[in-house]
Coordinates of C-alpha atoms and ligand atoms in Angstrom, one line a residue:
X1 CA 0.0 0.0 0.0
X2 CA 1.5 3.5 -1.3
X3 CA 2.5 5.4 2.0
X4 CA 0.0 8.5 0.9
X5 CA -3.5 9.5 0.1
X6 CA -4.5 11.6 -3.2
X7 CA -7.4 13.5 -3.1
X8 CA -8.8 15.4 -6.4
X9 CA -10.8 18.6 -5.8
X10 CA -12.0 20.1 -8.5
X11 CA -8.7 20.5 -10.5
X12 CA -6.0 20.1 -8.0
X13 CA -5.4 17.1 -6.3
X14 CA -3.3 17.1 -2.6
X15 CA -1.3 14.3 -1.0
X16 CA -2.2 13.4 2.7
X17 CA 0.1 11.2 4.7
X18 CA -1.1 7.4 5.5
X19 CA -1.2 6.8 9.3
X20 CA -1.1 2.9 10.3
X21 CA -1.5 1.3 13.7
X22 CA 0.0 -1.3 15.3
X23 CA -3.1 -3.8 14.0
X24 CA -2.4 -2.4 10.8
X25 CA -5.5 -0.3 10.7
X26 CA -4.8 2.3 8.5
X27 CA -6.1 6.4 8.4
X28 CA -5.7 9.6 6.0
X29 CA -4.4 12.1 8.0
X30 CA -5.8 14.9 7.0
X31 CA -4.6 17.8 9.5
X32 CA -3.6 19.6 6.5
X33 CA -6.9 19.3 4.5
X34 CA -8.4 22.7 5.1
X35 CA -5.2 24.7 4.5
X36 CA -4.0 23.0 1.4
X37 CA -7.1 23.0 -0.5
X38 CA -8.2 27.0 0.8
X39 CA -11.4 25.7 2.9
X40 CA -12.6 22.6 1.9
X41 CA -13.2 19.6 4.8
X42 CA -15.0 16.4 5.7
X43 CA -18.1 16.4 6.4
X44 CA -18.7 12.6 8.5
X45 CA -22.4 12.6 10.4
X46 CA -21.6 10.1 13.8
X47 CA -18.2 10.0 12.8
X48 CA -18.7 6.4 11.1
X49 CA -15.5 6.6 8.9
X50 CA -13.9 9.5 10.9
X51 CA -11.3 8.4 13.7
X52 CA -10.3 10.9 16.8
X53 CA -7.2 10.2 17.9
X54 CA -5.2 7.3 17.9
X55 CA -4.8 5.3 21.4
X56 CA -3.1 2.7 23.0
X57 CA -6.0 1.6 25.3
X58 CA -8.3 -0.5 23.7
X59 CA -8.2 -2.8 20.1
X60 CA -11.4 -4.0 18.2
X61 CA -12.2 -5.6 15.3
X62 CA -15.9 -5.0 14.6
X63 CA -15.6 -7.5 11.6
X64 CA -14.1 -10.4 13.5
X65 CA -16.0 -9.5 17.0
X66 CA -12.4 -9.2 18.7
X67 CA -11.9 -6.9 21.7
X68 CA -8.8 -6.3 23.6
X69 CA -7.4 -4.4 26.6
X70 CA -4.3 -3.4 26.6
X71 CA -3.7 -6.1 24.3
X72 CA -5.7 -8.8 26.5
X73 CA -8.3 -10.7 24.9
X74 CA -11.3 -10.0 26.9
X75 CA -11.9 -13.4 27.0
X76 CA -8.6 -14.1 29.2
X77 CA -9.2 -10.9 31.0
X78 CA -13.0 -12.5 32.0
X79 CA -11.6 -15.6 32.8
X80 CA -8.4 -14.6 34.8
X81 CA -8.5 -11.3 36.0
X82 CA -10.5 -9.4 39.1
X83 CA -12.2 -5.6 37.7
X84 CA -9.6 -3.9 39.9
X85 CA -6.4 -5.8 37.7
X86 CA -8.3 -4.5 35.0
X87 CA -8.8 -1.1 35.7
X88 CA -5.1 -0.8 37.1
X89 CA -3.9 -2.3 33.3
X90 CA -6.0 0.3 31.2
X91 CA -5.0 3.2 33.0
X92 CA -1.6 2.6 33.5
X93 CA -0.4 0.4 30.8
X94 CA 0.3 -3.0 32.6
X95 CA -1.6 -5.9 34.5
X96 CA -0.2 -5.0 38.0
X97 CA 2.0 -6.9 39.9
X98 CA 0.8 -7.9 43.3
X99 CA 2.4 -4.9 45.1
X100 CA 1.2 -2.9 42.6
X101 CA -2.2 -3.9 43.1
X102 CA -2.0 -3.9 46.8
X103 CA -1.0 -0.2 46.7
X104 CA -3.4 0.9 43.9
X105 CA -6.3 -0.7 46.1
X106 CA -5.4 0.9 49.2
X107 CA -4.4 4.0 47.8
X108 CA -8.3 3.9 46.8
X109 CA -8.9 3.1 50.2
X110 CA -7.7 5.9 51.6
X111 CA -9.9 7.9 49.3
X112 CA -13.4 6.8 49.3
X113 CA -15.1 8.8 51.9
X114 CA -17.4 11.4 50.7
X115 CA -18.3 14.9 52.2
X116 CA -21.2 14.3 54.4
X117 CA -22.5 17.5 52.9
X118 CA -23.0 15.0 49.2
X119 CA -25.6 13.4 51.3
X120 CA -27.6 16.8 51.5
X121 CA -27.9 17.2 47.8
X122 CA -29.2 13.5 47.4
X123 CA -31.7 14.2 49.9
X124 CA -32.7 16.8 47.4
X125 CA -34.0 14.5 45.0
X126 CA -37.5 13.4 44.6
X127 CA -37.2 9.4 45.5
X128 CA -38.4 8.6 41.9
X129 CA -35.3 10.2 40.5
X130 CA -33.5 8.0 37.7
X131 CA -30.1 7.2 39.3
X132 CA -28.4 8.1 36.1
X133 CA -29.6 11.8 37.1
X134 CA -28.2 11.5 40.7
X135 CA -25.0 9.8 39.8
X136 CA -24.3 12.4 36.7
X137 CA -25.2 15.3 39.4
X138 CA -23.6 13.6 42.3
X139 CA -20.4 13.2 40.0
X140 CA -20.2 17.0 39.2
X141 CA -21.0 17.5 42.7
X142 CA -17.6 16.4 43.8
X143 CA -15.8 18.9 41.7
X144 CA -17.0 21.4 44.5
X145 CA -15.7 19.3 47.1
X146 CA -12.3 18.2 45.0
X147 CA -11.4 21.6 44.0
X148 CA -8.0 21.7 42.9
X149 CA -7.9 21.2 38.6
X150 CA -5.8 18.1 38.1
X151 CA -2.6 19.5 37.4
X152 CA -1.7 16.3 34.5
X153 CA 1.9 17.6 34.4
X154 CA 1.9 16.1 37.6
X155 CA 1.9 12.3 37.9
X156 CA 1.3 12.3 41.7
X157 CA -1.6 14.7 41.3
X158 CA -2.6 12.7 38.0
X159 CA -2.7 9.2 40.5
X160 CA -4.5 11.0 43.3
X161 CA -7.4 12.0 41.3
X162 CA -7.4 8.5 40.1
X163 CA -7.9 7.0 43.1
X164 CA -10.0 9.9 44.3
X165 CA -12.7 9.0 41.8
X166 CA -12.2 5.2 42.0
X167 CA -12.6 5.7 45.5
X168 CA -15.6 7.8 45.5
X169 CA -18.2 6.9 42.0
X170 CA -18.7 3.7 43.9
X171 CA -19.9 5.1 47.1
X172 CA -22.0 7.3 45.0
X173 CA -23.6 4.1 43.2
X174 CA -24.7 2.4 46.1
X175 CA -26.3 6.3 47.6
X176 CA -28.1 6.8 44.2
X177 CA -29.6 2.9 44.1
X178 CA -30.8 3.2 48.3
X179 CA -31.8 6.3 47.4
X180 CA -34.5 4.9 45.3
X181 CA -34.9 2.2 47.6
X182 CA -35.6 4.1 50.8
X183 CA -32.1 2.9 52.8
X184 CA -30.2 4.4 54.8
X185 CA -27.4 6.1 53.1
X186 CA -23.9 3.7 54.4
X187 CA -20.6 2.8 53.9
X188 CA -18.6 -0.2 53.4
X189 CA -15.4 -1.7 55.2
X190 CA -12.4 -1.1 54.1
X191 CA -11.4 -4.7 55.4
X192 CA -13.1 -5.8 52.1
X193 CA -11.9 -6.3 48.4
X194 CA -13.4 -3.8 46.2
X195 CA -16.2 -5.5 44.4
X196 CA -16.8 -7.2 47.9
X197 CA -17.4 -3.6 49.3
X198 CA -19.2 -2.3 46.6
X199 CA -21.6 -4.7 47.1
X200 CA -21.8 -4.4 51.0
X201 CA -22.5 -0.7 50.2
X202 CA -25.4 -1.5 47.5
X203 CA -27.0 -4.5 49.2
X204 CA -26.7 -4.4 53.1
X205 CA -29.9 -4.1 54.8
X206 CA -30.0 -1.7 57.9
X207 CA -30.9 -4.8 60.3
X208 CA -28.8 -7.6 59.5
X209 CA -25.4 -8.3 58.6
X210 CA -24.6 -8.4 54.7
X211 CA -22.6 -11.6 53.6
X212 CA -21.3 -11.7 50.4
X213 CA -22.6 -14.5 47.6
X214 CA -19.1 -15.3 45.8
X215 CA -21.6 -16.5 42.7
X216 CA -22.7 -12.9 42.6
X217 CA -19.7 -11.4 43.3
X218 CA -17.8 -13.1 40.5
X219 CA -20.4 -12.6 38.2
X220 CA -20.3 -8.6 38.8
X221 CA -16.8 -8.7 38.9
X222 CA -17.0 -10.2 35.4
X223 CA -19.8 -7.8 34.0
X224 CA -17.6 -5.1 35.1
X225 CA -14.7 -5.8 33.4
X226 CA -16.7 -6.4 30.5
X227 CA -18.0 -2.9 30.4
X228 CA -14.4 -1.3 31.3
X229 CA -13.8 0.4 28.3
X230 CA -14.6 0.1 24.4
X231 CA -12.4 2.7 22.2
X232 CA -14.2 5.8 21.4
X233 CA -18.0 5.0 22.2
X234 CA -20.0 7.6 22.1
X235 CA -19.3 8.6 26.6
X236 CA -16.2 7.6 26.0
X237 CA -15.5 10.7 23.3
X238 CA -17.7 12.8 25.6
X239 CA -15.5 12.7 28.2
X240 CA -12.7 12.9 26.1
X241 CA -13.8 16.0 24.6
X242 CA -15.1 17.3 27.2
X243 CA -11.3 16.8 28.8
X244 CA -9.6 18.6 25.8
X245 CA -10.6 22.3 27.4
X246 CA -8.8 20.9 30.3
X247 CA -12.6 20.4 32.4
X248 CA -11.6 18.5 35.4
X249 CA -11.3 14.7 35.4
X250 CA -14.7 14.5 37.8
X251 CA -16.5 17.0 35.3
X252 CA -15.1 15.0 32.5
X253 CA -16.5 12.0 33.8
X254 CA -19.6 13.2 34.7
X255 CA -20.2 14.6 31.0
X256 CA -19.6 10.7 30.0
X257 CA -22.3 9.7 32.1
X258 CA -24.7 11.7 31.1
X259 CA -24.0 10.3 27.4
X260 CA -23.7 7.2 28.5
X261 CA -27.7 7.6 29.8
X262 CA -29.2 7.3 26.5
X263 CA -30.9 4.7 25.4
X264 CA -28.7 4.0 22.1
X265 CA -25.9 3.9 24.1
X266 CA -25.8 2.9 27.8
X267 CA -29.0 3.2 28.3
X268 CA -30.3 0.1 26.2
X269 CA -30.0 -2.4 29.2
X270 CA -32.6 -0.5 30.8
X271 CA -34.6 -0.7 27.6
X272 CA -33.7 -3.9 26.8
X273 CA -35.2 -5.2 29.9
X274 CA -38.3 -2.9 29.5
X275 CA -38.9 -4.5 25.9
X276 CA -38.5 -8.3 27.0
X277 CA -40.8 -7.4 30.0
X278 CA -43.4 -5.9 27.5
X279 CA -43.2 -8.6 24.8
X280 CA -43.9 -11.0 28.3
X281 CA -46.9 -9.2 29.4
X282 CA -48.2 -9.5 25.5
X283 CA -48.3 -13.2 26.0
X284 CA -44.4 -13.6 24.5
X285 CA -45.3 -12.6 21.1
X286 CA -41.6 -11.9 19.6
X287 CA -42.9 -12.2 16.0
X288 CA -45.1 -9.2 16.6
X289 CA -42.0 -7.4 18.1
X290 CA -39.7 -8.4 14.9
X291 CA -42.1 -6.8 13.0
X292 CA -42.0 -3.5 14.9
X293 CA -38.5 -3.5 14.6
X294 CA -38.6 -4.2 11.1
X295 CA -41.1 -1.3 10.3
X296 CA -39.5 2.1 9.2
X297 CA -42.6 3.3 9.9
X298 CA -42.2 2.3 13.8
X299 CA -40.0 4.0 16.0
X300 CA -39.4 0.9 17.5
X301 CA -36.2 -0.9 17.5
X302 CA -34.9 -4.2 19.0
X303 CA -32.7 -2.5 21.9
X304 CA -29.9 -4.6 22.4
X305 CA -29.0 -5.3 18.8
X306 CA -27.0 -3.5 16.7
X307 CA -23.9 -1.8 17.1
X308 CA -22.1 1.0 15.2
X309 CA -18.9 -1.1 15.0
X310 CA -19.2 -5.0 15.3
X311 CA -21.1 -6.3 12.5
X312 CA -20.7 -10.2 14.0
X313 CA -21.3 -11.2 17.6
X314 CA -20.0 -8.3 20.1
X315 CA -17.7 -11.1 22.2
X316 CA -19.1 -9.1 25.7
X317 CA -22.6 -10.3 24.7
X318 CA -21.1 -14.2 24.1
X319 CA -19.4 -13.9 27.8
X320 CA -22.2 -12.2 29.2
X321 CA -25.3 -14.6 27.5
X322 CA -23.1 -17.9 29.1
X323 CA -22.7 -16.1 32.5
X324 CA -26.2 -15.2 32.5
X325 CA -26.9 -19.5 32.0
X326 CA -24.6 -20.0 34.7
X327 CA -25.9 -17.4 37.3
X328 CA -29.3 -18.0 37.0
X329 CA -29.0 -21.9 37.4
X330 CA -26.5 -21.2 40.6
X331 CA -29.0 -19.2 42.1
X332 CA -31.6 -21.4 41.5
X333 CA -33.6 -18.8 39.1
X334 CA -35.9 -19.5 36.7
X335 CA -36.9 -16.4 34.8
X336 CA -39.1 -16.6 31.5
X337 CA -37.2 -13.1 30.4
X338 CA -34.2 -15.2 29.2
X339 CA -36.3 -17.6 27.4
X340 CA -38.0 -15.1 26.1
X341 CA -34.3 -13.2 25.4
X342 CA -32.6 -16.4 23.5
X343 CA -36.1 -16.9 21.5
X344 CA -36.1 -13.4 20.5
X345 CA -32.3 -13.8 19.7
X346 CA -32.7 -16.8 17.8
X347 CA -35.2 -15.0 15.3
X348 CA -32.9 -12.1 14.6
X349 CA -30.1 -14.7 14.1
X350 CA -32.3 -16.0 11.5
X351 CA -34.1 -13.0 10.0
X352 CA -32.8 -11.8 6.6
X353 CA -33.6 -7.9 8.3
X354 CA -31.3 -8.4 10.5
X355 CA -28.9 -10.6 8.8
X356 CA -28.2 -8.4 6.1
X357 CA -27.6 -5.3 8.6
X358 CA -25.4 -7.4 10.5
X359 CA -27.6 -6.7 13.6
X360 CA -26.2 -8.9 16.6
X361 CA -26.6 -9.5 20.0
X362 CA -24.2 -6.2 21.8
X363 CA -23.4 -6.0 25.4
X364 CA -26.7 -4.8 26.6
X365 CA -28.7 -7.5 25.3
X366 CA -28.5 -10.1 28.2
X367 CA -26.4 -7.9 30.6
X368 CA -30.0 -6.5 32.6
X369 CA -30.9 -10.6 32.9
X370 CA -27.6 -10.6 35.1
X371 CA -28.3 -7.5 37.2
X372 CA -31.9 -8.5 37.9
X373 CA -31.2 -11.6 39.0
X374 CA -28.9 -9.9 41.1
X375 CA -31.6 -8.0 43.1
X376 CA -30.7 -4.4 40.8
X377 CA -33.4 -2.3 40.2
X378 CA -33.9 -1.8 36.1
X379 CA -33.2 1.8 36.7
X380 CA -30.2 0.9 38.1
X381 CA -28.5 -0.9 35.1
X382 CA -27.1 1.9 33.5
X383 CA -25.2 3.1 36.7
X384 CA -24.1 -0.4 36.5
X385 CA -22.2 0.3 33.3
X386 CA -21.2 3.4 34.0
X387 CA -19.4 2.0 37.4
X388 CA -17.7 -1.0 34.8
X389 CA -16.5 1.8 32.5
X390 CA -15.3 4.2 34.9
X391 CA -11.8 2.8 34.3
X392 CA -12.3 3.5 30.7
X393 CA -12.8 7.0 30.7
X394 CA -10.4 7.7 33.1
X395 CA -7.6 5.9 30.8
X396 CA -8.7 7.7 27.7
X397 CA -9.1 11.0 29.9
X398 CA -5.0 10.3 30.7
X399 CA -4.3 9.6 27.6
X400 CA -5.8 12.8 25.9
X401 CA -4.1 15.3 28.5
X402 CA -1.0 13.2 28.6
X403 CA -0.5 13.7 24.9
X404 CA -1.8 17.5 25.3
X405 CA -4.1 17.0 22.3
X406 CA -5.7 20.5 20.9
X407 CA -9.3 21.2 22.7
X408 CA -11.5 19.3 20.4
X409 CA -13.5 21.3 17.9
X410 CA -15.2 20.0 14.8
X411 CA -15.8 22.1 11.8
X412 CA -19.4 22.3 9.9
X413 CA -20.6 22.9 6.4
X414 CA -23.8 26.1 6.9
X415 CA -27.0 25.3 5.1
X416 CA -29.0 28.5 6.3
X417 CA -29.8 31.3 5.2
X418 CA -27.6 33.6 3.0
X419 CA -26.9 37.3 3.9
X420 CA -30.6 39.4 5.2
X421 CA -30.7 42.8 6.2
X422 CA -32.5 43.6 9.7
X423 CA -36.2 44.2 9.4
X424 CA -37.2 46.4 12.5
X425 CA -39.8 45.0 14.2
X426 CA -42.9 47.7 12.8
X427 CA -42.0 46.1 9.2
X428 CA -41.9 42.9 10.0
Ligands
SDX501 C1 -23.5 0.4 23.4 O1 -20.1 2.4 20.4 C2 -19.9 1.5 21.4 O2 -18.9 0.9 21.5 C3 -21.1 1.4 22.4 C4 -21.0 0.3 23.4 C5 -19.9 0.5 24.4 O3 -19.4 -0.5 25.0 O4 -19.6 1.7 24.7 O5 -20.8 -1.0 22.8 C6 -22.3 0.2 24.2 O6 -24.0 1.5 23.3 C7 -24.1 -0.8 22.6 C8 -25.4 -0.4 21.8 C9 -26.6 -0.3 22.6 N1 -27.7 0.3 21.9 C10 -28.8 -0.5 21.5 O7 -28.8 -1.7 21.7 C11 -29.9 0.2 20.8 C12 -30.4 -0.5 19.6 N2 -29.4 -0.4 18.6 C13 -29.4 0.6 17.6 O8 -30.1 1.8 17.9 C14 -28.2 0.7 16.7 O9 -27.9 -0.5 16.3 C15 -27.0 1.5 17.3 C16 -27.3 2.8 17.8 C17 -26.3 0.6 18.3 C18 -26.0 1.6 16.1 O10 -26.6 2.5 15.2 P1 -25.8 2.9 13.8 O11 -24.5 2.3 13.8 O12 -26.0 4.4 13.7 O13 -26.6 2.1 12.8 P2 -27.9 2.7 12.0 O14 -28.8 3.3 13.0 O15 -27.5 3.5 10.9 O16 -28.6 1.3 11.5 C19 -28.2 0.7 10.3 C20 -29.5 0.0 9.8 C21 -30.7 0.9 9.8 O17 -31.6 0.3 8.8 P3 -31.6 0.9 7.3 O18 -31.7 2.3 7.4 O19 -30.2 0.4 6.7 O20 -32.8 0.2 6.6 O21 -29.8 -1.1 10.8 C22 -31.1 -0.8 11.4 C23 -31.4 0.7 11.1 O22 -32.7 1.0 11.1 N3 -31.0 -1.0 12.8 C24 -31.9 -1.6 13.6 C25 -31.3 -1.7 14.8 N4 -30.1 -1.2 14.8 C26 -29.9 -0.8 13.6 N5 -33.2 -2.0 13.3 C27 -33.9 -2.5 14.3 N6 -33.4 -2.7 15.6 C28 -32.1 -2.3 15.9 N7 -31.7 -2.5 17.1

């Protein structure tokens, strides 16, 4: 492959540099575009063929359904490795030793109390709030209580925001879900492992003592690390952006959440659930459902399916569907939504719709089935996420200010209208 791109406008044509990556993906870069050719640019609606940034974090192959941390398959890193090894490898490079990991954890420790005051502003909100709401609030919140900007230049500064927020989003998880539940607002033990404590802090009761159910707390550890990070997402370039006018890494985060909410993103567990619940209370019709979904007149779509970059099975949703198997038979549950689920799945699998838009199962598909059976409140399931890919956005937030990338700032092609004189308001 020639080392360049050659563009033709009009009667000039430019030459623009080929960038390749380490998986031999290969870009046009076209920083020069604008200048060389007097004005003209791309124009790229969702960014579907337009790449941000180049980044060390996080590898997939949409085609081949491959996904890798740090050069991990995610399949070895659900297998073999705990959320907090996985977290420690995406933000700083490496799976951690065990000192390392000691450290980072109680480094994290050390920082997970919250100003009592946050527990003012969450009495603020109406019970009935959505938990994205409070968390993306709550997030912010601690800006005011974390002052100092993160001074990146700094690496202790850099690590003690890290564990700051680490330390502190879960606390805020388990507040915004007994929130909603009417508990008592709590804390966890530090003589715990992290997802040990994170689950003390979202599940203990105010009158008996919590124990911890290793089935559960190995399949959260897994979904967690399942959701840790996935290139430039649509949160994930949020917070990114949102980074790149040097916004605080609590603010950045926040912003992330809040895009994370939606239901084409983040929020489609939520939905997901709320479809498979619907097509059960219509007596299990999926064909009518398919149909919807299939109907360009019908808003409708068949949440959970789909995704912007794997067109074959996202591997999450493989890791996640077999856990889901496995959970639900440990714990003894029998729940007609994952019947309902696989049937559902099976027809897409086999509908020519779908087929030829290469619409598959994505990480959202079976991941509510987990977190219900869990005792998680639908609402819930998108904090969920945004808890597994915390680690994410605080890599790719590193990475950004690390490299000092330019604040980001697209360009735009006008459509409105042309020059007008003002009219006063007597003429008009
Ligand atoms: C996540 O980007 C990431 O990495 C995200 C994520 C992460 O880890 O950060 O993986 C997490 O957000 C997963 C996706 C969760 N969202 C959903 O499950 C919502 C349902 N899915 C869709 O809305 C959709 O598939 C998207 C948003 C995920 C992707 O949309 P695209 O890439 O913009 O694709 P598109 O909307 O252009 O669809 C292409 C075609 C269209 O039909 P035609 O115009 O070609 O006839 O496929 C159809 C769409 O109508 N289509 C669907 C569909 N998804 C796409 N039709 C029915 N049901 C669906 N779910």
């Amino acid at each position: 492959m020639s080392e360049k791109a050659i563009l033709q406008v009009g009667n000039n044509s430019y030459e623009f540099p080929l960038v390749k990556g380490t998986e031999n993906e290969v870009a046009i870069n076209i920083k020069t575009l604008r200048g060389a050719t007097k004005g003209v640019i791309t124009l790229d609606p969702g960014f579907k063929n337009t790449g941000s940034c180049e980044s060390a974090i996080t590898f997939l192959d949409g085609e081949k359904g491959i996904l890798r941390y740090r050069g991990y398959s995610i399949e070895q890193l659900a297998d073999n490795g705990s959320f907090l090894e996985v977290a420690y490898a995406l933000i700083f490079g490496d799976l951690p030793n065990e000192a390392q990991l000691e450290k980072f954890h109680s480094d994290i420790k050390s920082k997970s109390v919250v100003d009592e005051d946050v527990k003012k502003i969450i009495d603020a909100f109406p019970k009935n709030a959505h938990p994205m709401g409070i968390l993306s609030s709550l997030t912010s919140a601690l800006v005011a209580f974390n002052p100092s900007s993160v001074n990146v230049d700094s690496e202790e500064e850099m690590y003690n925001a890290i564990v700051k927020i680490m330390g502190k989003l879960p606390v805020l998880v388990a507040w915004a879900m007994r929130k909603i539940k009417g508990l008592p607002l709590n804390y966890g033990s530090n003589s715990l492992g992290y997802i040990d404590n994170i689950m003390k802090m979202m599940f203990e009761k105010p009158n008996e003592e919590y124990v911890i159910n290793p089935i559960i707390k190995n399949a959260l550890d897994k979904l967690l690390i399942l959701h840790a990070d996935h290139e430039q997402n649509c949160s994930t370039s949020t917070v990114r952006i949102v980074g790149s006018s040097h916004a605080g890494l609590f603010a950045s985060v926040s912003a992330g959440i809040s895009a994370l909410w939606g239901p084409l993103h983040g929020g489609a567990n939520q939905a997901v659930l709320e479809m498979l619940e619907a097509i059960r209370a219509d007596g299990g019709d999926t064909k009518k459902y398919m149909a919807k979904a299939k109907d360009k007149n019908d808003t409708f779509r068949l949440m959970g399916f789909g995704h912007r970059v794997y067109k074959n099975f996202d591997p999450r949703a493989k890791i996640i569907k077999i856990a889901a198997d496995e959970l639900l038979n440990d714990l003894g549950i029998d729940d007609p939504i994952l019947d309902i689920a696989r049937g559902l799945e099976q027809e897409a699998l086999n509908d020519p719709y779908f087929v030829e838009r290469k619409l598959y199962p994505n990480v959202d598909f079976y991941s509510g089935i987990i977190y219900r059976a869990m005792g998680i409140p639908v609402e819930m399931f998108t904090v969920m996420f945004a808890l597994g890919r915390l680690p994410g956005w605080i890599a790719q937030w590193k990475e950004m200010r690390s490299r000092k990338e330019p604040i980001g700032r697209p360009r735009q092609i006008y459509t409105g209208e042309n020059y007008r004189e003002f009219i006063k308001l007597e003429k008009r």
